[in-house]
Amino acid sequence: QVQLVESGGGVVQAGGSLRLSCAASGSTVSFNAIGWFRQAPGKQRELVATISGVNSGGVTYYADSGKGRFTISRDNAKNTVYLQMNSLKPEDTAVYYCNTLRRGTVSGSWGQGTQVTVSS
C-alpha cells in the first residue's frame, strides 16, 4: 500500500505562491489517482484538485476554489504529486492533505498534512 507524505506548506502573503509536494513510498503512485484536499479551522475537509493515473491519461480536475490559480501535476520519476498554488488568498489558509482515490472515493489513510497560512 502506498504511503503519502505532504510537505511544502508555510506562511505567505496574499498574492504569493507555494508548491506543495505529496511524496509516495511503498509503491509507485503513477498508476493511482491522487487528490489534494484541505481543511480550514471549523470547516469540513474539501477537495481541491485531482489527477488521474497515467493509464487514464493524467486528467486533472479542479474545484472552483482553485480553478485558474492551482495546478496539480505529477513527477513519476520522483514518485511525487505536486500542487502549485498561485495568487493565494487568505481564504486558502488550511491544512492541505493528499490521498489516493479509487472510483472517486478516498482510498488511503490521512497523513499529517501541511499547513498553509496566507496573511492579508
Short mmCIF file of N, CA and C in Angstrom, two decimals:
data_model
loop_
_atom_site.label_atom_id
_atom_site.label_comp_id
_atom_site.label_asym_id
_atom_site.label_seq_id
_atom_site.Cartn_x
_atom_site.Cartn_y
_atom_site.Cartn_z
N GLN A 1 0.85 -1.19 0.00
CA GLN A 1 0.00 0.00 0.00
C GLN A 1 0.89 1.24 0.00
N VAL A 2 0.51 2.23 -0.77
CA VAL A 2 1.32 3.43 -0.88
C VAL A 2 1.09 4.32 0.33
N GLN A 3 2.18 4.88 0.83
CA GLN A 3 2.10 5.88 1.91
C GLN A 3 2.45 7.23 1.31
N LEU A 4 1.71 8.25 1.73
CA LEU A 4 1.89 9.59 1.20
C LEU A 4 2.27 10.55 2.31
N VAL A 5 3.21 11.44 2.03
CA VAL A 5 3.65 12.44 2.99
C VAL A 5 3.60 13.81 2.32
N GLU A 6 2.87 14.73 2.95
CA GLU A 6 2.73 16.07 2.42
C GLU A 6 3.81 17.00 2.98
N SER A 7 4.22 17.96 2.17
CA SER A 7 5.19 18.96 2.61
C SER A 7 5.08 20.19 1.73
N GLY A 8 5.76 21.25 2.12
CA GLY A 8 5.83 22.44 1.31
C GLY A 8 4.98 23.60 1.79
N GLY A 9 4.21 23.39 2.85
CA GLY A 9 3.39 24.47 3.36
C GLY A 9 4.23 25.55 4.01
N GLY A 10 3.56 26.63 4.40
CA GLY A 10 4.27 27.73 5.05
C GLY A 10 3.37 28.93 5.18
N VAL A 11 3.99 30.03 5.53
CA VAL A 11 3.29 31.31 5.67
C VAL A 11 3.67 32.18 4.48
N VAL A 12 2.66 32.72 3.82
CA VAL A 12 2.90 33.53 2.63
C VAL A 12 1.90 34.68 2.63
N GLN A 13 2.29 35.79 2.05
CA GLN A 13 1.37 36.92 1.93
C GLN A 13 0.39 36.69 0.80
N ALA A 14 -0.74 37.33 0.91
CA ALA A 14 -1.75 37.24 -0.15
C ALA A 14 -1.11 37.63 -1.49
N GLY A 15 -1.45 36.86 -2.51
CA GLY A 15 -0.85 37.07 -3.82
C GLY A 15 0.38 36.24 -4.09
N GLY A 16 0.90 35.61 -3.04
CA GLY A 16 2.10 34.80 -3.18
C GLY A 16 1.80 33.41 -3.69
N SER A 17 2.86 32.59 -3.73
CA SER A 17 2.76 31.24 -4.27
C SER A 17 3.42 30.23 -3.33
N LEU A 18 2.94 29.02 -3.42
CA LEU A 18 3.56 27.89 -2.73
C LEU A 18 3.42 26.66 -3.61
N ARG A 19 4.36 25.74 -3.49
CA ARG A 19 4.23 24.46 -4.16
C ARG A 19 4.25 23.35 -3.10
N LEU A 20 3.17 22.64 -3.03
CA LEU A 20 3.06 21.53 -2.10
C LEU A 20 3.49 20.23 -2.78
N SER A 21 4.09 19.36 -1.98
CA SER A 21 4.53 18.06 -2.50
C SER A 21 3.83 16.94 -1.76
N CYS A 22 3.53 15.90 -2.49
CA CYS A 22 2.91 14.69 -1.93
C CYS A 22 3.82 13.53 -2.37
N ALA A 23 4.72 13.15 -1.47
CA ALA A 23 5.72 12.13 -1.79
C ALA A 23 5.22 10.75 -1.40
N ALA A 24 5.34 9.82 -2.33
CA ALA A 24 4.84 8.47 -2.11
C ALA A 24 5.97 7.50 -1.81
N SER A 25 5.67 6.54 -0.97
CA SER A 25 6.61 5.46 -0.69
C SER A 25 5.82 4.17 -0.54
N GLY A 26 6.52 3.06 -0.67
CA GLY A 26 5.85 1.77 -0.51
C GLY A 26 5.30 1.22 -1.81
N SER A 27 5.04 2.10 -2.74
CA SER A 27 4.51 1.67 -4.02
C SER A 27 4.59 2.85 -4.98
N THR A 28 4.57 2.56 -6.26
CA THR A 28 4.56 3.65 -7.22
C THR A 28 3.21 4.35 -7.21
N VAL A 29 3.24 5.65 -7.36
CA VAL A 29 2.00 6.42 -7.30
C VAL A 29 1.49 6.76 -8.69
N SER A 30 2.28 6.43 -9.72
CA SER A 30 1.92 6.89 -11.06
C SER A 30 0.61 6.30 -11.57
N PHE A 31 0.26 5.10 -11.08
CA PHE A 31 -0.97 4.48 -11.56
C PHE A 31 -2.18 4.82 -10.72
N ASN A 32 -1.95 5.59 -9.62
CA ASN A 32 -3.04 5.96 -8.73
C ASN A 32 -3.59 7.33 -9.09
N ALA A 33 -4.89 7.47 -8.97
CA ALA A 33 -5.48 8.80 -8.96
C ALA A 33 -5.17 9.41 -7.59
N ILE A 34 -4.77 10.67 -7.60
CA ILE A 34 -4.40 11.37 -6.37
C ILE A 34 -5.23 12.63 -6.25
N GLY A 35 -5.66 12.90 -5.05
CA GLY A 35 -6.39 14.13 -4.79
C GLY A 35 -5.71 14.98 -3.73
N TRP A 36 -5.77 16.28 -3.90
CA TRP A 36 -5.38 17.23 -2.85
C TRP A 36 -6.65 17.74 -2.20
N PHE A 37 -6.63 17.79 -0.87
CA PHE A 37 -7.75 18.25 -0.08
C PHE A 37 -7.24 19.32 0.89
N ARG A 38 -8.17 20.05 1.48
CA ARG A 38 -7.79 21.00 2.52
C ARG A 38 -8.89 21.09 3.56
N GLN A 39 -8.45 21.45 4.76
CA GLN A 39 -9.40 21.63 5.86
C GLN A 39 -9.02 22.88 6.64
N ALA A 40 -9.92 23.84 6.60
CA ALA A 40 -9.72 25.08 7.35
C ALA A 40 -10.33 24.90 8.75
N PRO A 41 -9.88 25.69 9.72
CA PRO A 41 -10.41 25.57 11.08
C PRO A 41 -11.92 25.71 11.11
N GLY A 42 -12.57 24.75 11.76
CA GLY A 42 -14.02 24.80 11.90
C GLY A 42 -14.79 24.41 10.66
N LYS A 43 -14.10 23.96 9.63
CA LYS A 43 -14.78 23.59 8.39
C LYS A 43 -14.48 22.14 8.04
N GLN A 44 -15.31 21.59 7.17
CA GLN A 44 -15.11 20.22 6.71
C GLN A 44 -13.97 20.18 5.69
N ARG A 45 -13.37 19.02 5.60
CA ARG A 45 -12.33 18.82 4.59
C ARG A 45 -12.98 18.90 3.21
N GLU A 46 -12.30 19.56 2.29
CA GLU A 46 -12.86 19.72 0.95
C GLU A 46 -11.84 19.36 -0.12
N LEU A 47 -12.34 18.91 -1.24
CA LEU A 47 -11.48 18.57 -2.37
C LEU A 47 -10.99 19.84 -3.05
N VAL A 48 -9.71 19.82 -3.42
CA VAL A 48 -9.11 20.96 -4.10
C VAL A 48 -8.82 20.61 -5.56
N ALA A 49 -8.19 19.48 -5.79
CA ALA A 49 -7.80 19.09 -7.16
C ALA A 49 -7.51 17.60 -7.20
N THR A 50 -7.66 17.02 -8.37
CA THR A 50 -7.32 15.61 -8.56
C THR A 50 -6.56 15.42 -9.86
N ILE A 51 -5.81 14.34 -9.92
CA ILE A 51 -5.14 13.94 -11.16
C ILE A 51 -5.30 12.44 -11.30
N SER A 52 -5.68 11.99 -12.46
CA SER A 52 -5.88 10.55 -12.66
C SER A 52 -4.54 9.86 -12.87
N GLY A 53 -4.55 8.54 -12.81
CA GLY A 53 -3.34 7.77 -13.03
C GLY A 53 -2.87 7.88 -14.48
N VAL A 54 -1.61 7.48 -14.70
CA VAL A 54 -1.05 7.63 -16.04
C VAL A 54 -1.81 6.77 -17.05
N ASN A 55 -2.32 5.63 -16.62
CA ASN A 55 -3.10 4.80 -17.53
C ASN A 55 -4.41 5.44 -17.94
N SER A 56 -4.83 6.46 -17.19
CA SER A 56 -6.05 7.18 -17.52
C SER A 56 -5.75 8.54 -18.11
N GLY A 57 -4.51 8.76 -18.46
CA GLY A 57 -4.15 9.98 -19.17
C GLY A 57 -3.77 11.16 -18.30
N GLY A 58 -3.71 10.96 -16.99
CA GLY A 58 -3.33 12.07 -16.12
C GLY A 58 -4.28 13.24 -16.19
N VAL A 59 -5.55 12.96 -16.31
CA VAL A 59 -6.56 14.01 -16.42
C VAL A 59 -6.68 14.74 -15.09
N THR A 60 -6.77 16.05 -15.16
CA THR A 60 -6.87 16.86 -13.94
C THR A 60 -8.26 17.44 -13.76
N TYR A 61 -8.57 17.70 -12.50
CA TYR A 61 -9.85 18.31 -12.13
C TYR A 61 -9.56 19.32 -11.03
N TYR A 62 -10.25 20.46 -11.07
CA TYR A 62 -10.08 21.49 -10.05
C TYR A 62 -11.43 21.91 -9.51
N ALA A 63 -11.49 22.03 -8.19
CA ALA A 63 -12.66 22.63 -7.59
C ALA A 63 -12.66 24.12 -7.93
N ASP A 64 -13.82 24.73 -7.85
CA ASP A 64 -13.94 26.15 -8.21
C ASP A 64 -12.99 27.01 -7.37
N SER A 65 -12.73 26.60 -6.15
CA SER A 65 -11.91 27.40 -5.25
C SER A 65 -10.49 27.62 -5.79
N GLY A 66 -9.98 26.67 -6.56
CA GLY A 66 -8.62 26.79 -7.03
C GLY A 66 -8.49 26.91 -8.54
N LYS A 67 -9.59 26.88 -9.24
CA LYS A 67 -9.56 26.91 -10.70
C LYS A 67 -8.89 28.19 -11.19
N GLY A 68 -7.93 28.02 -12.08
CA GLY A 68 -7.21 29.16 -12.62
C GLY A 68 -6.05 29.62 -11.77
N ARG A 69 -5.95 29.13 -10.54
CA ARG A 69 -4.85 29.53 -9.65
C ARG A 69 -3.97 28.35 -9.25
N PHE A 70 -4.56 27.16 -9.17
CA PHE A 70 -3.82 25.97 -8.72
C PHE A 70 -3.56 25.05 -9.90
N THR A 71 -2.43 24.35 -9.84
CA THR A 71 -2.10 23.36 -10.85
C THR A 71 -1.60 22.10 -10.17
N ILE A 72 -2.23 20.98 -10.48
CA ILE A 72 -1.80 19.69 -9.95
C ILE A 72 -0.99 18.99 -11.03
N SER A 73 0.09 18.34 -10.61
CA SER A 73 0.94 17.65 -11.58
C SER A 73 1.65 16.50 -10.86
N ARG A 74 2.27 15.63 -11.66
CA ARG A 74 3.00 14.54 -11.04
C ARG A 74 4.36 14.38 -11.71
N ASP A 75 5.33 13.94 -10.92
CA ASP A 75 6.65 13.59 -11.44
C ASP A 75 6.83 12.11 -11.14
N ASN A 76 6.65 11.30 -12.15
CA ASN A 76 6.69 9.85 -11.92
C ASN A 76 8.09 9.38 -11.50
N ALA A 77 9.11 10.05 -12.00
CA ALA A 77 10.47 9.67 -11.62
C ALA A 77 10.72 9.88 -10.14
N LYS A 78 10.09 10.89 -9.57
CA LYS A 78 10.26 11.20 -8.14
C LYS A 78 9.13 10.61 -7.31
N ASN A 79 8.18 9.94 -7.98
CA ASN A 79 7.04 9.35 -7.25
C ASN A 79 6.34 10.39 -6.39
N THR A 80 6.12 11.55 -6.97
CA THR A 80 5.59 12.70 -6.21
C THR A 80 4.52 13.41 -7.04
N VAL A 81 3.51 13.86 -6.32
CA VAL A 81 2.47 14.70 -6.92
C VAL A 81 2.57 16.08 -6.29
N TYR A 82 2.43 17.11 -7.12
CA TYR A 82 2.58 18.49 -6.66
C TYR A 82 1.26 19.25 -6.77
N LEU A 83 1.16 20.29 -5.96
CA LEU A 83 0.08 21.26 -6.09
C LEU A 83 0.73 22.64 -6.09
N GLN A 84 0.79 23.25 -7.26
CA GLN A 84 1.31 24.61 -7.37
C GLN A 84 0.16 25.56 -7.12
N MET A 85 0.33 26.44 -6.15
CA MET A 85 -0.72 27.38 -5.78
C MET A 85 -0.22 28.79 -5.99
N ASN A 86 -0.88 29.52 -6.87
CA ASN A 86 -0.52 30.91 -7.16
C ASN A 86 -1.65 31.84 -6.73
N SER A 87 -1.34 33.11 -6.67
CA SER A 87 -2.34 34.13 -6.31
C SER A 87 -3.11 33.72 -5.06
N LEU A 88 -2.38 33.34 -4.04
CA LEU A 88 -3.01 32.83 -2.83
C LEU A 88 -3.81 33.91 -2.12
N LYS A 89 -4.89 33.47 -1.51
CA LYS A 89 -5.81 34.36 -0.78
C LYS A 89 -5.87 33.91 0.67
N PRO A 90 -6.24 34.81 1.57
CA PRO A 90 -6.38 34.41 2.98
C PRO A 90 -7.33 33.23 3.17
N GLU A 91 -8.34 33.12 2.33
CA GLU A 91 -9.29 32.01 2.46
C GLU A 91 -8.71 30.67 2.02
N ASP A 92 -7.49 30.68 1.47
CA ASP A 92 -6.80 29.43 1.16
C ASP A 92 -6.10 28.86 2.40
N THR A 93 -6.11 29.59 3.48
CA THR A 93 -5.49 29.12 4.72
C THR A 93 -6.16 27.84 5.19
N ALA A 94 -5.37 26.79 5.36
CA ALA A 94 -5.91 25.47 5.73
C ALA A 94 -4.75 24.50 5.88
N VAL A 95 -5.08 23.33 6.40
CA VAL A 95 -4.15 22.21 6.34
C VAL A 95 -4.46 21.44 5.05
N TYR A 96 -3.44 21.19 4.28
CA TYR A 96 -3.60 20.54 2.98
C TYR A 96 -3.14 19.09 3.07
N TYR A 97 -3.94 18.21 2.51
CA TYR A 97 -3.67 16.78 2.54
C TYR A 97 -3.73 16.21 1.12
N CYS A 98 -3.01 15.12 0.91
CA CYS A 98 -3.18 14.36 -0.32
C CYS A 98 -3.61 12.94 0.04
N ASN A 99 -4.24 12.29 -0.90
CA ASN A 99 -4.69 10.93 -0.68
C ASN A 99 -4.93 10.25 -2.01
N THR A 100 -4.90 8.94 -1.99
CA THR A 100 -5.23 8.18 -3.19
C THR A 100 -6.74 8.13 -3.37
N LEU A 101 -7.14 8.01 -4.60
CA LEU A 101 -8.56 7.94 -4.94
C LEU A 101 -8.82 6.67 -5.74
N ARG A 102 -9.92 6.06 -5.45
CA ARG A 102 -10.33 4.89 -6.20
C ARG A 102 -11.81 5.05 -6.52
N ARG A 103 -12.12 5.13 -7.79
CA ARG A 103 -13.51 5.34 -8.24
C ARG A 103 -14.10 6.57 -7.57
N GLY A 104 -13.26 7.62 -7.44
CA GLY A 104 -13.74 8.89 -6.92
C GLY A 104 -13.84 8.97 -5.42
N THR A 105 -13.42 7.93 -4.73
CA THR A 105 -13.51 7.91 -3.27
C THR A 105 -12.12 7.79 -2.67
N VAL A 106 -11.91 8.47 -1.56
CA VAL A 106 -10.62 8.37 -0.87
C VAL A 106 -10.37 6.92 -0.48
N SER A 107 -9.17 6.45 -0.81
CA SER A 107 -8.90 5.04 -0.58
C SER A 107 -7.73 4.79 0.35
N GLY A 108 -7.09 5.84 0.86
CA GLY A 108 -5.96 5.65 1.75
C GLY A 108 -6.20 6.28 3.10
N SER A 109 -5.15 6.21 3.93
CA SER A 109 -5.22 6.84 5.25
C SER A 109 -4.80 8.31 5.13
N TRP A 110 -5.31 9.12 6.04
CA TRP A 110 -4.93 10.53 6.05
C TRP A 110 -3.60 10.69 6.77
N GLY A 111 -2.74 11.53 6.20
CA GLY A 111 -1.47 11.84 6.84
C GLY A 111 -1.59 13.06 7.72
N GLN A 112 -0.43 13.64 8.05
CA GLN A 112 -0.40 14.81 8.93
C GLN A 112 -0.82 16.08 8.21
N GLY A 113 -0.68 16.08 6.91
CA GLY A 113 -0.98 17.29 6.16
C GLY A 113 0.13 18.32 6.27
N THR A 114 -0.04 19.42 5.56
CA THR A 114 0.92 20.52 5.62
C THR A 114 0.14 21.82 5.72
N GLN A 115 0.54 22.66 6.67
CA GLN A 115 -0.20 23.89 6.97
C GLN A 115 0.16 24.98 5.97
N VAL A 116 -0.86 25.60 5.42
CA VAL A 116 -0.69 26.77 4.56
C VAL A 116 -1.41 27.94 5.23
N THR A 117 -0.68 29.01 5.45
CA THR A 117 -1.25 30.21 6.06
C THR A 117 -0.99 31.38 5.13
N VAL A 118 -2.07 32.04 4.73
CA VAL A 118 -1.96 33.19 3.84
C VAL A 118 -2.39 34.43 4.61
N SER A 119 -1.47 35.36 4.76
CA SER A 119 -1.75 36.58 5.51
C SER A 119 -2.21 37.69 4.56
N SER A 120 -3.09 38.52 5.08
CA SER A 120 -3.63 39.60 4.23
C SER A 120 -2.77 40.85 4.31
#
